[in-house]
């Protein structure tokens, strides 16, 4: 029983830190509100969709910026997409990193775009790893609760 | 032969009942090119007890409504699907949400009466104005929240009840609980039966403050 309380506390503290450090914002809370018994995996499902989407876009951005002639309009459209989806799941720092990126696209500033891409990639990998950790903790807590139920 | 006729008639009654079941369940058509956003809006609507159809483009939306291509508008009946509300993203490849809005409002049938709400991640005043002038019921800033959906649902359901008194109560209330910064929504809350007068709709304080901050 003690182990479970420990896990709960860890989960609580970890989640709080993600908000404090700005990795997540209120929109993530909104997603949690949409999860219930009928949709117990909603948050993981949406976040997973976001991961797939983000990785696809980041690859596109990398390829686009490697071209001889860069299509800034297309670049901007992709950044806009990423900005939108990160905002929809509450990935605040990724969302914010997309803002200067869009400005550089408008200015057709290649250096700026390259730097921004690095920044966005960095923020993305951070939030991905943190969310994966969060989900793992939730799984452990769930497993621990189920184990408790088995004890007669 | 008589038996077949009976079966047909009972099915007909069911169909008609379904299309009139707007009493408790609103049917919302959501349009968004983002997979993540589609999943979120679908859940937001379902958890608010709405029947949901989500499509990925304006074209698909028109197809679903039966307004695409052949130009023949099927009346609400066997082929028609009753939709109580359309929520569409603004920026979409191909046909934008704004263009979809215009198309729907150009229909000279029941489709024109369907309230259309625009969703956008960008708080651009000219964009908001344009949409409202074209007949959008509301403009929601993304990410859309549960409270936005609830408010919308209340509005649509009350719109079904032609009560002018309730409407003015609603207007006062909406100006009272304007939420600051993050989820600024422009809400003229026009009654469906009011004559189109978007240019002269009373501005809610939230709009005024957002306009002021731009000066």
CSV table of C-alpha atoms in Angstrom, one decimal, chain A residues 10-24 93 130 134 137:
chain,number,residue,atom,x,y,z
A,10,UNK,CA,5.6,10.9,-7.6
A,11,UNK,CA,3.0,11.2,-10.3
A,12,UNK,CA,1.5,14.3,-8.7
A,13,UNK,CA,4.8,16.0,-8.2
A,14,UNK,CA,6.0,15.2,-11.7
A,15,UNK,CA,2.9,16.5,-13.3
A,16,UNK,CA,3.1,19.6,-11.3
A,17,UNK,CA,6.7,20.2,-12.4
A,18,UNK,CA,5.7,19.9,-16.0
A,19,UNK,CA,3.2,22.7,-15.6
A,20,UNK,CA,5.6,24.8,-13.6
A,21,UNK,CA,8.4,24.5,-16.1
A,22,UNK,CA,6.0,25.4,-18.9
A,23,UNK,CA,6.1,22.2,-20.8
A,24,UNK,CA,2.4,21.8,-20.4
A,93,UNK,CA,7.0,25.2,-25.2
A,130,UNK,CA,8.5,13.9,-20.4
A,134,UNK,CA,4.3,10.6,-17.2
A,137,UNK,CA,4.1,6.5,-14.2
